Coordinates of C-alpha atoms (C1' of nucleotides) in Angstrom, one line a residue:
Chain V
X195 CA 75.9 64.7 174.1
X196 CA 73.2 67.4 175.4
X197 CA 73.9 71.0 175.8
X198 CA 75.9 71.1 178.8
X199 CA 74.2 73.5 181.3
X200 CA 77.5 74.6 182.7
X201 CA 79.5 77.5 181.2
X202 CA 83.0 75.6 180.9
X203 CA 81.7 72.9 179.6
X204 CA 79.5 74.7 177.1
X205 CA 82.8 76.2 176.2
X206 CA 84.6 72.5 175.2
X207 CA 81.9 71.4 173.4
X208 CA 82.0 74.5 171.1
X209 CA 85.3 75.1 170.6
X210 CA 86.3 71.5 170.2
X211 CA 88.1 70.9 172.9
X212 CA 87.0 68.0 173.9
X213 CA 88.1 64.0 173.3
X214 CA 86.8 62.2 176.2
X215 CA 85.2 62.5 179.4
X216 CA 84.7 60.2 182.7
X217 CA 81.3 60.9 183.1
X218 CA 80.5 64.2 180.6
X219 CA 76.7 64.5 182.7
X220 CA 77.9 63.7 185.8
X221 CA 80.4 66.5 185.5
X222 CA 77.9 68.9 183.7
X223 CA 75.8 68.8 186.8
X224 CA 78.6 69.2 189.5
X225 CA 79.9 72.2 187.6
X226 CA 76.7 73.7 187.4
X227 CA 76.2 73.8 190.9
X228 CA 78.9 76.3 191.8
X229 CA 83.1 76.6 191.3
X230 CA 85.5 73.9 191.5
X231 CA 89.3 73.4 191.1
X232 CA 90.8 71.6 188.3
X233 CA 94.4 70.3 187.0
X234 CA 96.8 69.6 184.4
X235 CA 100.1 68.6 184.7
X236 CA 103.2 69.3 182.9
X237 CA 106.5 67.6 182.8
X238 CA 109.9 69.2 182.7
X239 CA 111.2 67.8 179.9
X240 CA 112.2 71.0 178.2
X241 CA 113.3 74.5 178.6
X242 CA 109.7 75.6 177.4
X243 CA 106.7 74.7 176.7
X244 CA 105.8 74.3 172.7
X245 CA 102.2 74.8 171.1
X246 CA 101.8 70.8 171.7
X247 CA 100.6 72.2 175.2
X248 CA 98.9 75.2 174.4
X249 CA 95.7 73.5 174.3
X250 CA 96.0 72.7 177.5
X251 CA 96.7 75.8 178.6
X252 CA 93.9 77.7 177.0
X253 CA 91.9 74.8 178.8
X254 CA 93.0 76.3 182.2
X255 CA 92.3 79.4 180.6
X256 CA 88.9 78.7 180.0
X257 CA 88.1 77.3 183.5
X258 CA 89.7 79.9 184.9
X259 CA 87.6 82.4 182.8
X260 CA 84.1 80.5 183.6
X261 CA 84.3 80.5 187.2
X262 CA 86.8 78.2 188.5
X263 CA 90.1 77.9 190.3
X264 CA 92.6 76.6 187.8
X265 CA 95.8 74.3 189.6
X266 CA 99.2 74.1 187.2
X267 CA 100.7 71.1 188.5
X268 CA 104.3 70.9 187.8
X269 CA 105.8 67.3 187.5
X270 CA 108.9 68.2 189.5
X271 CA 108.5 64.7 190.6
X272 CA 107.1 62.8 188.1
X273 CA 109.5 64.4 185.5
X274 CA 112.3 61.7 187.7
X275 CA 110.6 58.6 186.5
X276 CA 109.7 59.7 182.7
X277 CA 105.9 59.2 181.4
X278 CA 106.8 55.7 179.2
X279 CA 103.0 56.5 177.7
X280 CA 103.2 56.9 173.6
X281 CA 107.0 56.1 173.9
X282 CA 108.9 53.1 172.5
X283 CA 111.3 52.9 175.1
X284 CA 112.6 54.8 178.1
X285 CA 113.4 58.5 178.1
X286 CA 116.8 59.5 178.8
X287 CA 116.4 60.0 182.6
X288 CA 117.1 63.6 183.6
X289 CA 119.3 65.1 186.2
X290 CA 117.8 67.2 188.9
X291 CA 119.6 70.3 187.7
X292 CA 118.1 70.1 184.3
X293 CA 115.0 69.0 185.8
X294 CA 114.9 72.1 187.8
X295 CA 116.0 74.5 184.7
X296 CA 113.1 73.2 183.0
X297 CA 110.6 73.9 185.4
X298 CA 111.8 77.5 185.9
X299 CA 111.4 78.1 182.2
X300 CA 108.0 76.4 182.0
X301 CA 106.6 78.1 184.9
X302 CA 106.7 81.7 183.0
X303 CA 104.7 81.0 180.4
X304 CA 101.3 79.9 182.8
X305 CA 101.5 84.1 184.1
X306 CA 100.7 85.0 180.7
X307 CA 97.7 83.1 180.5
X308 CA 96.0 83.0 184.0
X309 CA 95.9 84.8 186.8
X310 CA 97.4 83.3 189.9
X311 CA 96.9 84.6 193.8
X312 CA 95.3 83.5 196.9
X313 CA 91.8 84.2 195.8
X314 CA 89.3 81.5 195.0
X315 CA 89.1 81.7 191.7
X316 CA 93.0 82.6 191.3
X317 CA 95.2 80.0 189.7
X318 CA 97.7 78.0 192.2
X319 CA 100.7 76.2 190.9
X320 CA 102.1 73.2 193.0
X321 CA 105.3 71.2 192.2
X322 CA 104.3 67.2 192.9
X323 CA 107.9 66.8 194.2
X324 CA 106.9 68.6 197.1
X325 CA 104.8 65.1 198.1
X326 CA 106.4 62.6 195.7
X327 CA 110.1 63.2 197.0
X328 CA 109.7 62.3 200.5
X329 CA 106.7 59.0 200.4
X330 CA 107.8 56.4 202.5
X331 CA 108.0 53.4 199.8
X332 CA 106.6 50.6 202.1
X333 CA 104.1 53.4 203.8
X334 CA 102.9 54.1 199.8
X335 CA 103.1 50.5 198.8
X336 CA 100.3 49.7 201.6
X337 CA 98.1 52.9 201.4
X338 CA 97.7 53.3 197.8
X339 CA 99.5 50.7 196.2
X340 CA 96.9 47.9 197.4
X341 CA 94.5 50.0 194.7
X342 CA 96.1 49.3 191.6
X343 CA 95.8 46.0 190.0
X344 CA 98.8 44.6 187.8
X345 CA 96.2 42.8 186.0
X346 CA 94.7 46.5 185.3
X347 CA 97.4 48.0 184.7
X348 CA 98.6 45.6 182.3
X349 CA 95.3 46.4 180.1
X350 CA 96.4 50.4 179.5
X351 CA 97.2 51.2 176.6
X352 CA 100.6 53.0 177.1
X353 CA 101.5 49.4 179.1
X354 CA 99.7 47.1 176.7
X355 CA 101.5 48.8 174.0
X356 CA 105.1 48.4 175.1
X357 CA 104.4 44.2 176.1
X358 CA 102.7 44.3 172.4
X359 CA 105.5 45.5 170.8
X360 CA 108.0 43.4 173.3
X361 CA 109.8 46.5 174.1
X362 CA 111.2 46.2 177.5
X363 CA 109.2 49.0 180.1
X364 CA 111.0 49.1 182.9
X365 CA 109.3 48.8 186.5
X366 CA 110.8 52.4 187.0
X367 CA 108.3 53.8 184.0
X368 CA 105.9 51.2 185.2
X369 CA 105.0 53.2 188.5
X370 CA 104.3 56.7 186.6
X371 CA 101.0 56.2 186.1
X372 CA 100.5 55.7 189.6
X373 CA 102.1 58.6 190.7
X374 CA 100.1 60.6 188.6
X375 CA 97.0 58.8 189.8
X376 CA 98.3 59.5 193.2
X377 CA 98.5 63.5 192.1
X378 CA 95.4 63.5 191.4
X379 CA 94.0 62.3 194.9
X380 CA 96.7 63.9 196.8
X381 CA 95.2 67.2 195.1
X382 CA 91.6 66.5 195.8
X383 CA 93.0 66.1 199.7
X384 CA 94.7 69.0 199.4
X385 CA 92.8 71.2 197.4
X386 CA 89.2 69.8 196.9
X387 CA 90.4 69.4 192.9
X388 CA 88.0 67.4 191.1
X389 CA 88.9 67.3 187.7
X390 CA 91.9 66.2 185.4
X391 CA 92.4 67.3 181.9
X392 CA 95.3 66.6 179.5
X393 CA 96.0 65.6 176.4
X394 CA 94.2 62.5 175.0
X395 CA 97.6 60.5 175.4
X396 CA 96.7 60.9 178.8
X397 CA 93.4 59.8 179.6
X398 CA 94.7 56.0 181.0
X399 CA 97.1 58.2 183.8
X400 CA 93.4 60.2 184.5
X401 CA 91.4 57.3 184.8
X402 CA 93.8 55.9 187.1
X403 CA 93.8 58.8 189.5
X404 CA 90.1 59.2 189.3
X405 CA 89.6 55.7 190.6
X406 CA 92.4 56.0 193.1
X407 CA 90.7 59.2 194.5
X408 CA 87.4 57.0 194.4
X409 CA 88.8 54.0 196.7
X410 CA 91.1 56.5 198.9
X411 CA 88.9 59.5 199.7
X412 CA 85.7 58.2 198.3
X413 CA 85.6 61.4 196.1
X414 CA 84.0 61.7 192.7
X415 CA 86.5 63.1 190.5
X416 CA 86.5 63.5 186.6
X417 CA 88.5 63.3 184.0
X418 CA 88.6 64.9 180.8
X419 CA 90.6 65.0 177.8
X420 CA 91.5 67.2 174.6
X421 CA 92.1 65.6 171.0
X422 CA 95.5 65.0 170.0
X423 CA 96.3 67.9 167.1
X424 CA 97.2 66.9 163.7
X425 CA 97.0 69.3 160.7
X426 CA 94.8 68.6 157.8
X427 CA 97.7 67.1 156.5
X428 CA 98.0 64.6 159.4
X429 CA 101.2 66.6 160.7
X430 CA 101.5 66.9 164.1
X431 CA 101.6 70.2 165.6
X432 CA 104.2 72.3 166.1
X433 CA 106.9 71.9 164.2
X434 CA 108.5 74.6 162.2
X435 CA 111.5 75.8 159.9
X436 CA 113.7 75.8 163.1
X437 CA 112.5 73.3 165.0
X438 CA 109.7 73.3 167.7
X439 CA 107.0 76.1 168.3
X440 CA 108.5 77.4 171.7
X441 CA 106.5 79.3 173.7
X442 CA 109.1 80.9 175.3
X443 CA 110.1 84.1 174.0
X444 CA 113.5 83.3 174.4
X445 CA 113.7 80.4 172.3
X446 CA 111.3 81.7 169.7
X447 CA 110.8 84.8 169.0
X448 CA 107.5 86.5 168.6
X449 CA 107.6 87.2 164.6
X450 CA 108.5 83.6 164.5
X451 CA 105.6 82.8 166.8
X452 CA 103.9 85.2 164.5
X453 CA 104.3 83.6 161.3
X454 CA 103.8 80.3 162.8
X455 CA 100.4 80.8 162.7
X456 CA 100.0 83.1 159.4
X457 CA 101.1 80.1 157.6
X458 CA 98.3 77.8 158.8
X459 CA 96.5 75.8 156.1
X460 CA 93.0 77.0 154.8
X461 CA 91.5 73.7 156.3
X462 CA 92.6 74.5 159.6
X463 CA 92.0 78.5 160.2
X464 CA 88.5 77.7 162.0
X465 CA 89.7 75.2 163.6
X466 CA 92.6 76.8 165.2
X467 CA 90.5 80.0 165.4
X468 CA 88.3 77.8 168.4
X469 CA 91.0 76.4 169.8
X470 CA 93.9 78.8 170.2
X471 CA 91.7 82.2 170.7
X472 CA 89.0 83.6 172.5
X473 CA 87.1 84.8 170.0
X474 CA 83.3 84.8 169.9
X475 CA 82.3 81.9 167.9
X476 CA 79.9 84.1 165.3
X477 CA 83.0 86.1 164.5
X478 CA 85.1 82.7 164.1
X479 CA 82.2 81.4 161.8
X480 CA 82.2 84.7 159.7
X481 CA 86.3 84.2 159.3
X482 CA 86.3 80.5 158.5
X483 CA 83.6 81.2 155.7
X484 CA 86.4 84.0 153.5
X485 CA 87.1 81.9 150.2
X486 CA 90.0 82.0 147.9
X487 CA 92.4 84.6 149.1
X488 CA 90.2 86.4 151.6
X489 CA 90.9 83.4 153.9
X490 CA 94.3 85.4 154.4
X491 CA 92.6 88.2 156.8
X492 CA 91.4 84.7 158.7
X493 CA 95.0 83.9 158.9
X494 CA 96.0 87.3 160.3
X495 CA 93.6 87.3 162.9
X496 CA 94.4 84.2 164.2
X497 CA 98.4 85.1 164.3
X498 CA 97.7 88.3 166.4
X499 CA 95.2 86.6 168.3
X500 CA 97.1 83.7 169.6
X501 CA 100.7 86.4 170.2
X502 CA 98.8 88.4 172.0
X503 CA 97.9 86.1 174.4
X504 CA 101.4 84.8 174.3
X505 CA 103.7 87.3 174.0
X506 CA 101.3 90.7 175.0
X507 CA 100.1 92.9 172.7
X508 CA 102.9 95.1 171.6
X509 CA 104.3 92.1 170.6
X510 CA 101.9 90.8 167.9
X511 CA 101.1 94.2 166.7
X512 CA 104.9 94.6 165.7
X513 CA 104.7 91.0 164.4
X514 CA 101.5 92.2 161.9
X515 CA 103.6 95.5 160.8
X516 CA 106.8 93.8 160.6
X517 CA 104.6 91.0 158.1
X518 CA 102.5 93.5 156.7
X519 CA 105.8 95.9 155.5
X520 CA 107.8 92.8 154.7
X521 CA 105.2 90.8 152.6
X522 CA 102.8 93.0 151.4
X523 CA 104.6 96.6 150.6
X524 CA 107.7 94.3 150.5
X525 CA 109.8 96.7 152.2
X526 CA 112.2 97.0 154.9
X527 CA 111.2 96.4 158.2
X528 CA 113.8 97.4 161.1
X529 CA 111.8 94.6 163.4
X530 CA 113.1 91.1 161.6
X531 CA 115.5 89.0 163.0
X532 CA 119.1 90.8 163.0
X533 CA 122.5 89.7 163.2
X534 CA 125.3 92.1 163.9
X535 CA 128.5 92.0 161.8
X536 CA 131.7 93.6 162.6
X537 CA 132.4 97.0 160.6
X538 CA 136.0 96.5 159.4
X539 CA 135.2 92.7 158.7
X540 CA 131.8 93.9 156.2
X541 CA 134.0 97.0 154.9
X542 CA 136.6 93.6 153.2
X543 CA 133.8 91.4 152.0
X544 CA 131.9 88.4 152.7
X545 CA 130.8 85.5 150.8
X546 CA 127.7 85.5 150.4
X547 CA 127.4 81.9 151.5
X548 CA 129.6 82.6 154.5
X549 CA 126.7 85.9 155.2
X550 CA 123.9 83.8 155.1
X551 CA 125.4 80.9 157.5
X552 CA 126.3 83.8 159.6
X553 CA 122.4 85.0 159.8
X554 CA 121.1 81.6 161.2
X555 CA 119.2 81.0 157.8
X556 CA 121.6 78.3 156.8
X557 CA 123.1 75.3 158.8
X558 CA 126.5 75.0 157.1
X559 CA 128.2 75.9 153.9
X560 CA 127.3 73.5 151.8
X561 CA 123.4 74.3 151.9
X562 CA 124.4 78.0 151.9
X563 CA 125.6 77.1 148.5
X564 CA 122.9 75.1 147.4
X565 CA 120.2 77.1 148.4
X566 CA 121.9 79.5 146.3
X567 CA 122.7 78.1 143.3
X568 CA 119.3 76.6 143.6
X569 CA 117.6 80.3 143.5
X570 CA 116.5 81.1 146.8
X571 CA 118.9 83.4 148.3
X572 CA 118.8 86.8 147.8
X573 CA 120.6 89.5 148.8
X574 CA 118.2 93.1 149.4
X575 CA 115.5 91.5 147.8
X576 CA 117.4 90.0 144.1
X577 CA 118.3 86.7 143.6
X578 CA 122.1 86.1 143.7
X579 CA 123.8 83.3 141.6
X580 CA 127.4 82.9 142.3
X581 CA 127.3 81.5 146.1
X582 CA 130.6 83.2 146.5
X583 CA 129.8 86.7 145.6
X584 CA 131.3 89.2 147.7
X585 CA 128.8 90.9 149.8
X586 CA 130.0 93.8 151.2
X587 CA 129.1 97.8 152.2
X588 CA 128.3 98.6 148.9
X589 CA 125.1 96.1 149.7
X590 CA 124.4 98.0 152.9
X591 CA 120.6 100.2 152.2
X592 CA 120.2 102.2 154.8
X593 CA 122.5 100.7 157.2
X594 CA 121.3 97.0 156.6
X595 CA 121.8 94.3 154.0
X596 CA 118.6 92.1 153.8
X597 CA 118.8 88.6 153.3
X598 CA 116.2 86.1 152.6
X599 CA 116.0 82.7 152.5
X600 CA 113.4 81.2 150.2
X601 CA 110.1 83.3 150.4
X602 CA 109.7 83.5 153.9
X603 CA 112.9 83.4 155.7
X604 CA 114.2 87.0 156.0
X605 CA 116.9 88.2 158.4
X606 CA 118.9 91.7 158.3
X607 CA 122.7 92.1 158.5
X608 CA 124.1 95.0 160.3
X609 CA 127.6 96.3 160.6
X610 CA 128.8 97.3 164.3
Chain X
rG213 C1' 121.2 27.8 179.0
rG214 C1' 120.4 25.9 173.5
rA215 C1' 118.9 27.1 168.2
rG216 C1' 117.8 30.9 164.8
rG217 C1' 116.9 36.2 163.0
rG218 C1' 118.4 41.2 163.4
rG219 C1' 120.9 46.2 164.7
rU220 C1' 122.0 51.0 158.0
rG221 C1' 121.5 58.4 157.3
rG222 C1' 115.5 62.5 161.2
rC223 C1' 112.0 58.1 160.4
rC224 C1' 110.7 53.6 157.5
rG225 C1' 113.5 50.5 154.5
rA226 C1' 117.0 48.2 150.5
rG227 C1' 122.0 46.8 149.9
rC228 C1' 125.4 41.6 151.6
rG229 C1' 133.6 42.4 149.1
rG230 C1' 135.0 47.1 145.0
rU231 C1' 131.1 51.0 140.3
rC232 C1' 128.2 52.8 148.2
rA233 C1' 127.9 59.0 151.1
rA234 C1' 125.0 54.0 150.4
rU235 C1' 118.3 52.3 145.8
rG236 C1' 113.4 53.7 147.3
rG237 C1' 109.5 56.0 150.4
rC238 C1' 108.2 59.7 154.2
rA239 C1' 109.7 64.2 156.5
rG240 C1' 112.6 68.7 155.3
rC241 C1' 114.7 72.7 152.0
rA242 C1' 114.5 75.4 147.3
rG243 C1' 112.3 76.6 142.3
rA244 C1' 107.7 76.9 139.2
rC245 C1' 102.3 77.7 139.9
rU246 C1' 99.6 80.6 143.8
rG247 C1' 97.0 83.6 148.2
rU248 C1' 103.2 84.0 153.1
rA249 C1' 97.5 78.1 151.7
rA250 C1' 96.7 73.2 149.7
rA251 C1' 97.6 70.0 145.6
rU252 C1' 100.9 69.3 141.5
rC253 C1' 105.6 69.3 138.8
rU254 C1' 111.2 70.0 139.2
rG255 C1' 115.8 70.2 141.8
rC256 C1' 118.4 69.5 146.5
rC257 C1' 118.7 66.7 150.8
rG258 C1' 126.5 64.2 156.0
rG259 C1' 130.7 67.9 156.4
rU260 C1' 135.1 70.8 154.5
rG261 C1' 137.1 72.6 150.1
rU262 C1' 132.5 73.5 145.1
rA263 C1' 136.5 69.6 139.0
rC264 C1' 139.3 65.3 140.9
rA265 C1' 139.7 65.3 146.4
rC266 C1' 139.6 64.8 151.7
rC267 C1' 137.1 63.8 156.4
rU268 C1' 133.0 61.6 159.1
rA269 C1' 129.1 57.6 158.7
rC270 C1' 126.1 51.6 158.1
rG271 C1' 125.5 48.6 167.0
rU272 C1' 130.9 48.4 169.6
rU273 C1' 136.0 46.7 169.2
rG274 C1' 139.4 44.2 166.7
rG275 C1' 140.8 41.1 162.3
rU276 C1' 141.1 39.2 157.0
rU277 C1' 141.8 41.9 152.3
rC278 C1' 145.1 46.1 147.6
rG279 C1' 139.9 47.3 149.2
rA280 C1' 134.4 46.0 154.0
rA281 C1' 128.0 48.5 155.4
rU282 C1' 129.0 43.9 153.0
rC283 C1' 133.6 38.3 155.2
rC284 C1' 135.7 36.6 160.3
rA285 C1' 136.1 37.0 165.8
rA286 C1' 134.7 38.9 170.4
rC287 C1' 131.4 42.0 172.9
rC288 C1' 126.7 44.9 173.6
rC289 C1' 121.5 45.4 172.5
rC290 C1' 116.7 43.6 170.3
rC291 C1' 113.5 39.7 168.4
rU292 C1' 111.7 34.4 167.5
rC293 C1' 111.5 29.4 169.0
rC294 C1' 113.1 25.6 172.6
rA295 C1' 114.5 24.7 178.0

RNA sequence: GGAGGGGUGGCCGAGCGGUCAAUGGCAGCAGACUGUAAAUCUGCCGGUGUACACCUACGUUGGUUCGAAUCCAACCCCCUCCA
């Protein structure tokens, strides 16, 4: 792999963002020759998306940065049938309601990160049910369905996979991938789109289109994909204390977000540094290089990088001061998560167990009590030992009680 | 359609009449050590009440039994071989 002579491309290479490609030259050469549109897609399987796709986005980011016109594809449509790729067996199918809430939750994140309008290098967003609801099944069957070979098919991975394994995949699942290869072309038709990305889970659904568009429009389209992100500890990405790494504000807060990414392991800070910001790489390669402890300043940088872009700048710079009072002067900071408790019922006295299942930090009772007796939950900062201490106003330091949950987990109390 | 094997806690995977809320591993949480890192060591790891208890749980529904995840029956689903 040369030196690609196009500025997006240059940009993949660099930062790592890049798995496979159709034809790495071929696309090298188009790009350099002037602007061009490019896809992802993303189902509606969820209220938001979670850092899994953040990748992706920062690919559209990218493009849209070195010149082109990035297209957000929505799977409005495709979200009906359920991707079967990677999956033992068949999604719960999703009504058209959820479907629909999904896809208005998903949709704010992409304003954040690009900038959409009628211009040619503004991003577009399209919905594929707005061409997949209404094909005429014989009409479909004839045009593009004549294209696809069930002896090709057979030989993709996410198909090969489930006959391997003898898990049923139902002829429902069977046709996603050529929907999404029919995306793909109906895009280039309708937008002159000429390249795919995803995740590398997806690059058997890109090849498809790409040869689709090949035999329908005689277009050259490419495909390209990003690696699949692990850890260094071979964890995938994106889970946390709580649960996924939302995007949304709404279901993650932006301290969370923050600390998220303050906790990354020393192995990946560079790595994630590339990926997940825009810095210039000589300033990544100076911050990857801090030893020891220093490796810390890496760490910050790459929280309030990646919140800004996510959730503004206001956002992460409370997120740094919130961290910075919290962890380093270890002092109160009015900006961590906050539950509200009724005067009168703090003014009688609350088990402490009972106060910490009330905050969120606990799940039930019983791990209130052994995370406890086990020595990691304090109350303002000191460890308490008798789960059912009463906690109560006498606990209140300037208006709040302070409760902490292992090292990390903190989360103030407030009478109202 | 016939014969056989199997469905166990978030996952993998033991258990095959009581001592089973169910061995073990992974994941997770906490403590120690640190740097809000990794590795390591230790504890915890269904719920409610914190002894004892009770509830919920081993595909579903019934049954046998003082007592079942364990035995029986029917049903559902998966797998293997035969047709």
């Amino acid at each position: 792999m040369t030196t690609p002579r196009s500025e997006f491309l240059r940009v993949v290479q660099e930062r790592g963002y890049m798995h496979q490609c159709t034809d790495w030259e071929a696309l090298d050469k188009r790009l350099s020759e002037g602007p061009a549109a490019a896809y992802i897609g993303f189902d509606c399987t969820a209220e938001s998306l979670h850092v899994g796709g953040l990748m992706q986005i920062m690919l559209l980011r990218w493009w849209q940065k070195t010149g082109n016109k990035p297209i957000v594809l929505m799977g409005g449509g495709t979200t009906r049938i359920g991707d079967p790729t990677g999956k033992d067996e068949a999604r719960k199918m999703l009504t058209d309601e959820v479907i629909a809430r999904n896809m208005a939750g998903i949709k704010k994140v992409f304003a954040k990160y690009l900038t959409f309008g009628d211009g040619a290098g503004d991003a577009l967003m399209v919905n594929n049910a707005d061409w997949l609801d209404q094909l005429n099944y014989i009409a479909f069957l004839r045009d593009y369905g004549k294209h696809f070979t069930i002896n090709r098919m057979l030989t993709f991975d996410s198909v090969k996979l489930r006959l391997e394994r003898e898990q049923p995949l139902t002829f429902l699942e069977f046709n996603y991938m050529i929907l999404q290869g029919y995306d793909f072309a109906e895009l280039w038709a309708r937008h002159k789109c000429l390249l795919q990305m995803g995740g590398s889970d997806q690059w058997g659904n890109i090849v498809n289109g790409v040869e689709l568009g090949r035999r329908v429009h005689q277009a050259e389209l490419y495909g390209l994909t990003s690696p699949l992100l692990t850890t260094s500890s071979g964890v995938k990405m994106g889970k946390t204390l709580g649960g996924a790494v939302w995007l949304n504000a709404d279901m993650l807060s932006a301290w969370e977000f923050w600390q998220y990414w303050r906790n990354t392991e020393d192995a990946d800070v560079g790595r994630f540094l590339k990926l997940y910001t825009e810095l210039p790489l000589d300033d990544i390669a100076k911050l990857e290089a801090l030893q020891g402890a220093e490796i810390n300043e890496a760490k910050k940088v790459l929280a309030n990088e990646v919140t800004r872009l996510c959730h503004g700048e206001a956002a992460a710079r409370e997120a740094a001061e919130t961290a910075r009072k919290t962890f380093e002067e270890g002092a109160l900071s009015d900006n961590l998560p906050t539950v509200t408790i009724a005067t009168a019922e703090l003014a009688a006295g609350i088990p402490a167990f009972a106060l910490f299942v009330r905050a969120g930090l606990v799940a039930s009772n019983g791990e209130a009590r052994r995370l406890i007796q086990g020595g990691g939950g304090k109350v303002n900062d000191v460890a308490i030992k008798d789960p059912a201490e009463m906690v109560g106003n006498g606990a209140l330091k300037d208006g709040v009680i302070k409760l902490t949950a292992g090292k990390k987990r903190h989360t103030l109390v407030k009478p109202e």
